[in-house]
Short mmCIF file of C-alpha atoms and ligand atoms in Angstrom, two decimals:
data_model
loop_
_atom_site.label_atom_id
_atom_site.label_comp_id
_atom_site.label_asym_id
_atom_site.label_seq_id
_atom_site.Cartn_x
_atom_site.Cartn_y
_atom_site.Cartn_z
CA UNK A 1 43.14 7.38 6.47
CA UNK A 2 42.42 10.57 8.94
CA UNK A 3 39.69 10.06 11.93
CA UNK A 4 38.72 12.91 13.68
CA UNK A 5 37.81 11.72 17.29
CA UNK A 6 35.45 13.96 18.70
CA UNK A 7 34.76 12.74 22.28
CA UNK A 8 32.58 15.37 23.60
CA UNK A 9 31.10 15.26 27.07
CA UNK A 10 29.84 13.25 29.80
CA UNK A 11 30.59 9.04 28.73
CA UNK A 12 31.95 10.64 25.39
CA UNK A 13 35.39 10.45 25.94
CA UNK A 14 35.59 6.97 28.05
CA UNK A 15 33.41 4.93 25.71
CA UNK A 16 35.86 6.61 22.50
CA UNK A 17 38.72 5.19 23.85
CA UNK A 18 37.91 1.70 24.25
CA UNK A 19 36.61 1.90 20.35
CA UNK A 20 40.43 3.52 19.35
CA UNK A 21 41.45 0.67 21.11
CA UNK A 22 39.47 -1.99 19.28
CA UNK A 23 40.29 0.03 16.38
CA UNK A 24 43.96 -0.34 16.53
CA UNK A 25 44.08 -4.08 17.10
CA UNK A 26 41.92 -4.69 13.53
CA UNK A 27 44.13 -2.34 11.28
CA UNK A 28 47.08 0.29 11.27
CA UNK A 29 45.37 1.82 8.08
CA UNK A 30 44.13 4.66 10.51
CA UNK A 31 45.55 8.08 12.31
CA UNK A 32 44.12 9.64 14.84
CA UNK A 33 43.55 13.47 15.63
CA UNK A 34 41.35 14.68 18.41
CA UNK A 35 39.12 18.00 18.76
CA UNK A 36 36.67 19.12 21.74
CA UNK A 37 33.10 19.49 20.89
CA UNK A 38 29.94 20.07 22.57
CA UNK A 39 29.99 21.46 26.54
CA UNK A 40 33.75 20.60 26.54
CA UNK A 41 34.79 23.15 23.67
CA UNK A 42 32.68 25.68 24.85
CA UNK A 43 34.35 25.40 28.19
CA UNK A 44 37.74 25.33 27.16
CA UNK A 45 37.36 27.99 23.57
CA UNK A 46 33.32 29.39 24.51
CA UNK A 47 32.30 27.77 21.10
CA UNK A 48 30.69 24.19 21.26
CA UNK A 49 32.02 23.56 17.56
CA UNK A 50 34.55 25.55 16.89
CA UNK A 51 36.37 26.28 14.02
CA UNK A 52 39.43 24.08 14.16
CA UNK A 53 37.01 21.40 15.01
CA UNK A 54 34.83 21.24 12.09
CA UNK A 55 37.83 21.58 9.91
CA UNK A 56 39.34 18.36 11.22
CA UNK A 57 35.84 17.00 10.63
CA UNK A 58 35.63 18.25 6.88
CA UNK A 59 39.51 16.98 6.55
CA UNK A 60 39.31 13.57 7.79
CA UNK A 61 37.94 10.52 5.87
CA UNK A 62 35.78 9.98 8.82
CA UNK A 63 34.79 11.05 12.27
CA UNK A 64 34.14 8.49 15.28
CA UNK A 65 32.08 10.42 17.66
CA UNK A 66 31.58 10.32 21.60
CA UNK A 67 28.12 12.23 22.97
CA UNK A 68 27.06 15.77 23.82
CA UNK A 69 25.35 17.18 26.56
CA UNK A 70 26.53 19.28 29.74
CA UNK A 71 23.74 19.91 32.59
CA UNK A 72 26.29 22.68 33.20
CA UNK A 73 25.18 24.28 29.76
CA UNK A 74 21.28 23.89 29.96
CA UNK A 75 20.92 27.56 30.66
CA UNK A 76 23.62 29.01 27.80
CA UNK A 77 21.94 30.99 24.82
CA UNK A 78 20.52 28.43 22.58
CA UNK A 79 23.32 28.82 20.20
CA UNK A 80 25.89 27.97 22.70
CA UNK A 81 24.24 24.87 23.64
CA UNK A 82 26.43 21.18 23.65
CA UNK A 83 23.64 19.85 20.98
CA UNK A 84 24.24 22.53 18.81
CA UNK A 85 27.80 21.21 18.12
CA UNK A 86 26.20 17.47 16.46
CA UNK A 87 23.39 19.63 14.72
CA UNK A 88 25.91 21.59 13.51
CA UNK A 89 28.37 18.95 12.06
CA UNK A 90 25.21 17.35 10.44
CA UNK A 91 24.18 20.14 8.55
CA UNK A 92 27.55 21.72 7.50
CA UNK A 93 28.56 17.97 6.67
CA UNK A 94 25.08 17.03 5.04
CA UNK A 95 25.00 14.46 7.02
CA UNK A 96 21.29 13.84 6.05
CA UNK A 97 21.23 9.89 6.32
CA UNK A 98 21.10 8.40 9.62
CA UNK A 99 21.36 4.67 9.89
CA UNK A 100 20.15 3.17 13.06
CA UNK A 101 20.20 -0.80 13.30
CA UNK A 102 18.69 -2.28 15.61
CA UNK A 103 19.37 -6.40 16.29
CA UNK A 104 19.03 -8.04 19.42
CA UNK A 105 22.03 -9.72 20.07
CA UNK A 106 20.82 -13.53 21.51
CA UNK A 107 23.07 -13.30 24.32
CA UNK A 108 20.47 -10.27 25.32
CA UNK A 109 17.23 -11.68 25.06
CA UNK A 110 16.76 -10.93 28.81
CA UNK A 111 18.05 -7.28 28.97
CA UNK A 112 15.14 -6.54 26.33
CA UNK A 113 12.56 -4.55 28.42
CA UNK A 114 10.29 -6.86 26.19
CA UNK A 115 9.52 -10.66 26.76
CA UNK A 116 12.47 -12.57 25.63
CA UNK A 117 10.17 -14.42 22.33
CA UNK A 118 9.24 -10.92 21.12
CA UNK A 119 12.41 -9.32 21.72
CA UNK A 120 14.70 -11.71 19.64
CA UNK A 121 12.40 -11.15 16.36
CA UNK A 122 14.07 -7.52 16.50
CA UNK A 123 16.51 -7.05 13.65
CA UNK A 124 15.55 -4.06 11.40
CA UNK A 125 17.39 -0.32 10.47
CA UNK A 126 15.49 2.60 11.36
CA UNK A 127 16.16 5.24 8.57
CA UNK A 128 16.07 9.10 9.84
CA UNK A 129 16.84 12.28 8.29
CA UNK A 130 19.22 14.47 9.69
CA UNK A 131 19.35 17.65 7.93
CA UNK A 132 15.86 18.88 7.77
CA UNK A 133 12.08 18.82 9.36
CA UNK A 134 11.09 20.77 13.04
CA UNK A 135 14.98 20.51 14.17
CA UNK A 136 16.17 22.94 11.46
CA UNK A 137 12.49 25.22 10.92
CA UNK A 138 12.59 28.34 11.87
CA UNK A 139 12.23 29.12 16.12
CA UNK A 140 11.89 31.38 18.62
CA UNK A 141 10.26 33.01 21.45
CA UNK A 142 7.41 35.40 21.35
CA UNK A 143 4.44 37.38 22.63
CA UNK A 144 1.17 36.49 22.03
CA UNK A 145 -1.27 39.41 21.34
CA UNK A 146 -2.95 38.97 24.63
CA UNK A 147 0.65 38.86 26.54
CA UNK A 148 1.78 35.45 26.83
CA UNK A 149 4.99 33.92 26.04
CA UNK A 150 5.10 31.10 23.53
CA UNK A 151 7.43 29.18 21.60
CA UNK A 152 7.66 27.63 18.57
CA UNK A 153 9.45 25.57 15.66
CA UNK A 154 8.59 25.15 11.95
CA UNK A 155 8.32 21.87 10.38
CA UNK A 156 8.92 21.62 7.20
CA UNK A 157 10.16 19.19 4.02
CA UNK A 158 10.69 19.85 0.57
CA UNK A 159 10.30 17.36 -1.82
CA UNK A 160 13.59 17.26 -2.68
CA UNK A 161 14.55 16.37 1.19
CA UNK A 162 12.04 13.73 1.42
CA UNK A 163 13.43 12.05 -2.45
CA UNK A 164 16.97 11.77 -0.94
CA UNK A 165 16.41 10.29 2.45
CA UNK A 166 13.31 7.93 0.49
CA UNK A 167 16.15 7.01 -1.63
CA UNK A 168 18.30 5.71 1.28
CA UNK A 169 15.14 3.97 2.61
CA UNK A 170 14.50 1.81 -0.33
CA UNK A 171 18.18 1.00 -1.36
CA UNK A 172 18.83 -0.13 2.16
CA UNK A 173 15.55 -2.25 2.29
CA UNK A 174 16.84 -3.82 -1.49
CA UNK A 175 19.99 -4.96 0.48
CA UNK A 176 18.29 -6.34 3.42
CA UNK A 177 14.83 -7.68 3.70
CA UNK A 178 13.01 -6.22 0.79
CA UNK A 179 10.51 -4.03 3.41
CA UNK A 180 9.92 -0.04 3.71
CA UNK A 181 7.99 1.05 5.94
CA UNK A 182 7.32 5.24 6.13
CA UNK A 183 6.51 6.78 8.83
CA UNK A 184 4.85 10.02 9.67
CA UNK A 185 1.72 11.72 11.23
CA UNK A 186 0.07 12.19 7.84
CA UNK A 187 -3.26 12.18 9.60
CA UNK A 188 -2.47 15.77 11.21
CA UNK A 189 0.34 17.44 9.56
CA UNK A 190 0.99 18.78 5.93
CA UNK A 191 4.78 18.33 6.06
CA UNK A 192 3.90 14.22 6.67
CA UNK A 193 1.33 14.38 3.84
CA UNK A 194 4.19 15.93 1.49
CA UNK A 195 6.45 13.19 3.19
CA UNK A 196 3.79 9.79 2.14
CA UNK A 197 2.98 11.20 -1.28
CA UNK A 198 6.48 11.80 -2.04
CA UNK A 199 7.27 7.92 -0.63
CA UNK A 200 4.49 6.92 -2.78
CA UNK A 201 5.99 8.43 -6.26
CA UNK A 202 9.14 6.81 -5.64
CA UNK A 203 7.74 3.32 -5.37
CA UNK A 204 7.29 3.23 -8.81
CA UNK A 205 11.06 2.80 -8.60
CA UNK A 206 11.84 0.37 -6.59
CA UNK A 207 9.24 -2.00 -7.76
CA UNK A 208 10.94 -4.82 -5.60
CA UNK A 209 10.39 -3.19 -2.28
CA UNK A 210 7.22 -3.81 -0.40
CA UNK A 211 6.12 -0.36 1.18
CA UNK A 212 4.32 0.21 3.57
CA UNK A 213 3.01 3.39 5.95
CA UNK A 214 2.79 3.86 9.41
CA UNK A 215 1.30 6.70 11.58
CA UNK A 216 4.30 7.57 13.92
CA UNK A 217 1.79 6.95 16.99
CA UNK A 218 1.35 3.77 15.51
CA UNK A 219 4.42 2.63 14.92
CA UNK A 220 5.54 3.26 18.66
CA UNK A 221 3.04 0.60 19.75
CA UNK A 222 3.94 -1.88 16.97
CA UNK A 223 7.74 -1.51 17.86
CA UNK A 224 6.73 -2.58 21.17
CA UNK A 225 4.10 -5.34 20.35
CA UNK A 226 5.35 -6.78 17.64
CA UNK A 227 8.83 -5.13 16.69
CA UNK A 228 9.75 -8.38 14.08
CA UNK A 229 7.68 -6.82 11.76
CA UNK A 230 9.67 -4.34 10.95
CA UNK A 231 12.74 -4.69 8.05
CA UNK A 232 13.74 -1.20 7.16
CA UNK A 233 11.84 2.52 8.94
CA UNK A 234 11.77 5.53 7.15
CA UNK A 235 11.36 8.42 9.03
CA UNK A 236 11.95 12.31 9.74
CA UNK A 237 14.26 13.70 11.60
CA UNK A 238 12.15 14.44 15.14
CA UNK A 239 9.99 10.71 14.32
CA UNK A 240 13.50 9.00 14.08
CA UNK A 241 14.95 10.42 16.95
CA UNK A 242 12.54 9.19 19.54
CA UNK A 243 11.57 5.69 17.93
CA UNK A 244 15.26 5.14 17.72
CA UNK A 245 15.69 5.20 21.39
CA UNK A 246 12.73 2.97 21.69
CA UNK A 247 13.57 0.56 19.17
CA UNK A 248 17.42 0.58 21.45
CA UNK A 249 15.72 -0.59 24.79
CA UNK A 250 13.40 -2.92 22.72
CA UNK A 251 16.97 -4.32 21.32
CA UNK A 252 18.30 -4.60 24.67
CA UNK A 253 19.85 -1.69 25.63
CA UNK A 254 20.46 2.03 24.85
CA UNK A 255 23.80 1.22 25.39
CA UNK A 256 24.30 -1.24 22.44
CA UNK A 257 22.81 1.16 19.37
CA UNK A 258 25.20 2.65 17.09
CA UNK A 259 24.46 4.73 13.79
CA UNK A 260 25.92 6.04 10.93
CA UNK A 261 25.19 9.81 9.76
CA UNK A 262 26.40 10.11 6.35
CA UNK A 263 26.15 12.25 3.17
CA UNK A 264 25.69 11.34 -0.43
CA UNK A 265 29.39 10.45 -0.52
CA UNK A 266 29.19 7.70 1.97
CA UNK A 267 31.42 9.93 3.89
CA UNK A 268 30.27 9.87 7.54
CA UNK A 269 29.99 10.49 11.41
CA UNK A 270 29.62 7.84 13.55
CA UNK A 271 28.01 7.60 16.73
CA UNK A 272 26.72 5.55 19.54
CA UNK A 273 22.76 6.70 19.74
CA UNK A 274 22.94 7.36 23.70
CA UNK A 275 23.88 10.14 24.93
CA UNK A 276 26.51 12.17 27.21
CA UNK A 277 25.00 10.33 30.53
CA UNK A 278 26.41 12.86 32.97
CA UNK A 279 25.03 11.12 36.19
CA UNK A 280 27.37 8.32 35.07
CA UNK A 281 30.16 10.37 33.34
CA UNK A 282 33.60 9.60 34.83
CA UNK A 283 32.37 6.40 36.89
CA UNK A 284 33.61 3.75 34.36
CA UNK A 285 30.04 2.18 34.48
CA UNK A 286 29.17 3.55 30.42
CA UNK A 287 29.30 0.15 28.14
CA UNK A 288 31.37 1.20 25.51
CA UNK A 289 29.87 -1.61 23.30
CA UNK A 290 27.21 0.77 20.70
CA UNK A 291 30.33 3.42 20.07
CA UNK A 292 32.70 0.40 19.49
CA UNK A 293 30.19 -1.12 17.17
CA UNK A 294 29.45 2.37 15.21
CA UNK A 295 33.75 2.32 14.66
CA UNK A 296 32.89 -1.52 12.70
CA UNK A 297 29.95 0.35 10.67
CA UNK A 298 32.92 3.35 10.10
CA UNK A 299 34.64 0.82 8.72
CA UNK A 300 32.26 -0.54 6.70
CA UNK A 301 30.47 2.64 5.26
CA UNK A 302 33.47 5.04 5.22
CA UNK A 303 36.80 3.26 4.85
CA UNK A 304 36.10 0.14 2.82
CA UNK A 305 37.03 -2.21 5.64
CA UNK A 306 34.60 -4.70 5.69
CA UNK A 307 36.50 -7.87 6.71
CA UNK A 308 37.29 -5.25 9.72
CA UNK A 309 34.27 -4.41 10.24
CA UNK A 310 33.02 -8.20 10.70
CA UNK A 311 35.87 -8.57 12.85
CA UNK A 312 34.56 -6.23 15.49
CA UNK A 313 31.17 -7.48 15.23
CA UNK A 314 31.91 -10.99 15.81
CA UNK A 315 33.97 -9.89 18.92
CA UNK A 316 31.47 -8.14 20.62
CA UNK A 317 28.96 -10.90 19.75
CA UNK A 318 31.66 -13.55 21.39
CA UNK A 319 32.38 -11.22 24.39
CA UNK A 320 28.49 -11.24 25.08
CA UNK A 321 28.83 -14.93 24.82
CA UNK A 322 31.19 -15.14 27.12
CA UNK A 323 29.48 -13.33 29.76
CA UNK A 324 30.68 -9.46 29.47
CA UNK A 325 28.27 -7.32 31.01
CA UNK A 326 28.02 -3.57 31.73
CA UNK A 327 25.36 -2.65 34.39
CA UNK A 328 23.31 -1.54 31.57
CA UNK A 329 23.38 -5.24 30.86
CA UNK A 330 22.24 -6.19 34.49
CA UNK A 331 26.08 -6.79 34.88
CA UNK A 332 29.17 -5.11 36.75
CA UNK A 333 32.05 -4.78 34.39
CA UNK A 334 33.44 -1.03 33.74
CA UNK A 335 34.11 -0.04 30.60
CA UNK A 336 37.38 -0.61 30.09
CA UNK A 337 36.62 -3.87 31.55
CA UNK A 338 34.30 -4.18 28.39
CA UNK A 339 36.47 -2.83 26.00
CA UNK A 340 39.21 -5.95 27.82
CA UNK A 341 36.61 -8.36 26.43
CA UNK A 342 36.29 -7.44 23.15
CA UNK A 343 39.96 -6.94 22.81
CA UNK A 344 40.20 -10.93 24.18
CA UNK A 345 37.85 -12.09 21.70
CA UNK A 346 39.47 -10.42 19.03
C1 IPM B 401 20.41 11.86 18.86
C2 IPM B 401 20.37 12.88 19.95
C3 IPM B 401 20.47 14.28 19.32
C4 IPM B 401 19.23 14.47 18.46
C5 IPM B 401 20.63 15.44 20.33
C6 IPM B 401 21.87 15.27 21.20
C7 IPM B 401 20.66 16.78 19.66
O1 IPM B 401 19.25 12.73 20.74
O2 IPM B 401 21.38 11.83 18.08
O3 IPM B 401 19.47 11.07 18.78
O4 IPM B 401 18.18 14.88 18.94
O5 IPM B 401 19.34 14.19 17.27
MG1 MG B 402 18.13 10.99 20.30
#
């Protein structure tokens, strides 16, 4: 089976290579081809996703991705931007599903940034959708009438975009704890009340799920005061991507979250949720631990390589056990250092 590796920037590139490596002790069902993307491809070809790239991305069977994100790019036409490259590959993909688990692993309890009693309740999958809502509305710059310059985004959802990504919610609460809850800002915005009546239709299916709904304002104090409430989150696309990176230091660290970004086809991208980390890029000091854990969901999700997949997990649990600690962690191993440990407990 064909993996496009698509390192990317900053971290990208270190933390992909101890997962290849993790990957090639568990199975030699898997090739390999590479492709720049994000502030790296539009250095070297002036496109951050260009063409040859997101052909190896519609060819493979999967795609085990780094991070994007290039201070060097900040001031580069929208367009041109490193962030447009993952946008990009999650719409042309429709990659709308974006699974984000968060579980604290025990060994962590005192990286949490929460008391260690609160923090090891945390075990739930935050739900997001990828394709749609203020990322992909309609934007621009303008002129007010009286001369000003302002900006601005559309949010939107269409039914149909909220059924799919409900869909996901409730089938992944059915396999896990038997709790949705939805969240949105229903109390302000139109697109959110769309969003919660839509959620509410589909309940009638899923008759075995206990749903629930959640102001988004809300929900960021509960994931802090009492985050073991939580089973499954269902969320839009802007929602998901900031309670994810909460939910990440509530679990520990930012540095142990990986997610899964797949269409209807389980077909899918995989990625560690932190970013490109350019004030660290090069240093060996990224933990390599959340992409090396999104490579056991690819094999999971994408490539029907479960026993794999449990494999990896276990490792990294046991290599936590035994010690191994990025400075994320509070710790001093580099990453390839990390990547050593898993490979021993493997
Ligand atoms: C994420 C990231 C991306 C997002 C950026 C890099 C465009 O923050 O995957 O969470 O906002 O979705
Ligand atoms: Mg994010």
């Amino acid at each position: 089976m064909l993996i496009a590796l698509l390192p990317g920037d900053g971290i990208g590139p270190e933390v992909v290579e101890q997962a290849v490596r993790v990957l090639n002790v568990v199975t030699d069902k898997l090739t390999y081809e590479s492709a720049p993307v994000g502030g790296a491809a539009y250095k070297a070809q002036g496109h951050p996703l260009p063409a040859a790239t997101l052909d190896l991305a519609k060819r493979a069977d999967a795609i085990l991705f780094g991070a994007v994100g290039d201070p060097d790019c900040d001031k580069l036409e929208r367009h041109l931007r490193p962030e447009q490259a993952i946008l990009g590959l999650r719409k042309e993909l429709a990659l709308f599903a974006n699974l984000r688990p968060a579980k604290l692993f025990p060994e962590l309890a005192d990286a949490s940034a929460l008391r260690p009693e609160v923090a090891t309740q945390i075990d739930m999958v935050i739900v997001r959708e990828l394709n749609g809502d203020v990322y992909f509305g309609e934007k621009g710059m303008r002129t007010t009438a009286s001369g000003l310059r302002e900006g601005y985004d559309i949010m939107s959802y269409d039914e149909a975009e909220v059924r799919r990504i409900a869909r996901v919610g409730f089938e992944t609460a059915q396999a896990r704890g038997g709790k949705l809850c939805s969240v949105d800002k229903a109390n302000v915005l139109e697109t959110s009340q769309l969003w919660r009546d839509v959620v509410i239709e589909m309940s009638a299916d899923f008759p075995d799920v206990e749903l629930s709904h959640m102001y988004v304002d809300n929900c960021a104090m509960q994931l802090v005061r009492n985050p073991g409430q939580f089973d499954v989150i269902v969320t839009g696309n802007l929602f998901g991507d900031i309670l994810s990176d909460q939910a990440s230091m509530c679990a520990g660290s930012i540095g142990m979250l990986p997610s899964a970004s797949l269409d209807d086809q389980q077909k899918g991208l995989y990625e560690p949720i932190h970013g490109s980390a350019p004030d660290i890029a090069g240093q060996g000091k990224a933990n390599p631990l959340a992409t090396i854990l999104s490579a056991a969901m690819m094999l999971r999700y994408s490539l029907g390589l479960p026993d794999e997949a449990d494999r990896i997990e276990a490792a990294v649990a046991k290599a936590l056990a035994g010690g191994a600690r990025s400075p994320d962690l509070g710790g001093t191993m580099t990453t390839a250092q990390m990547g050593d440990a898993v490979l021993a407990a493997l």
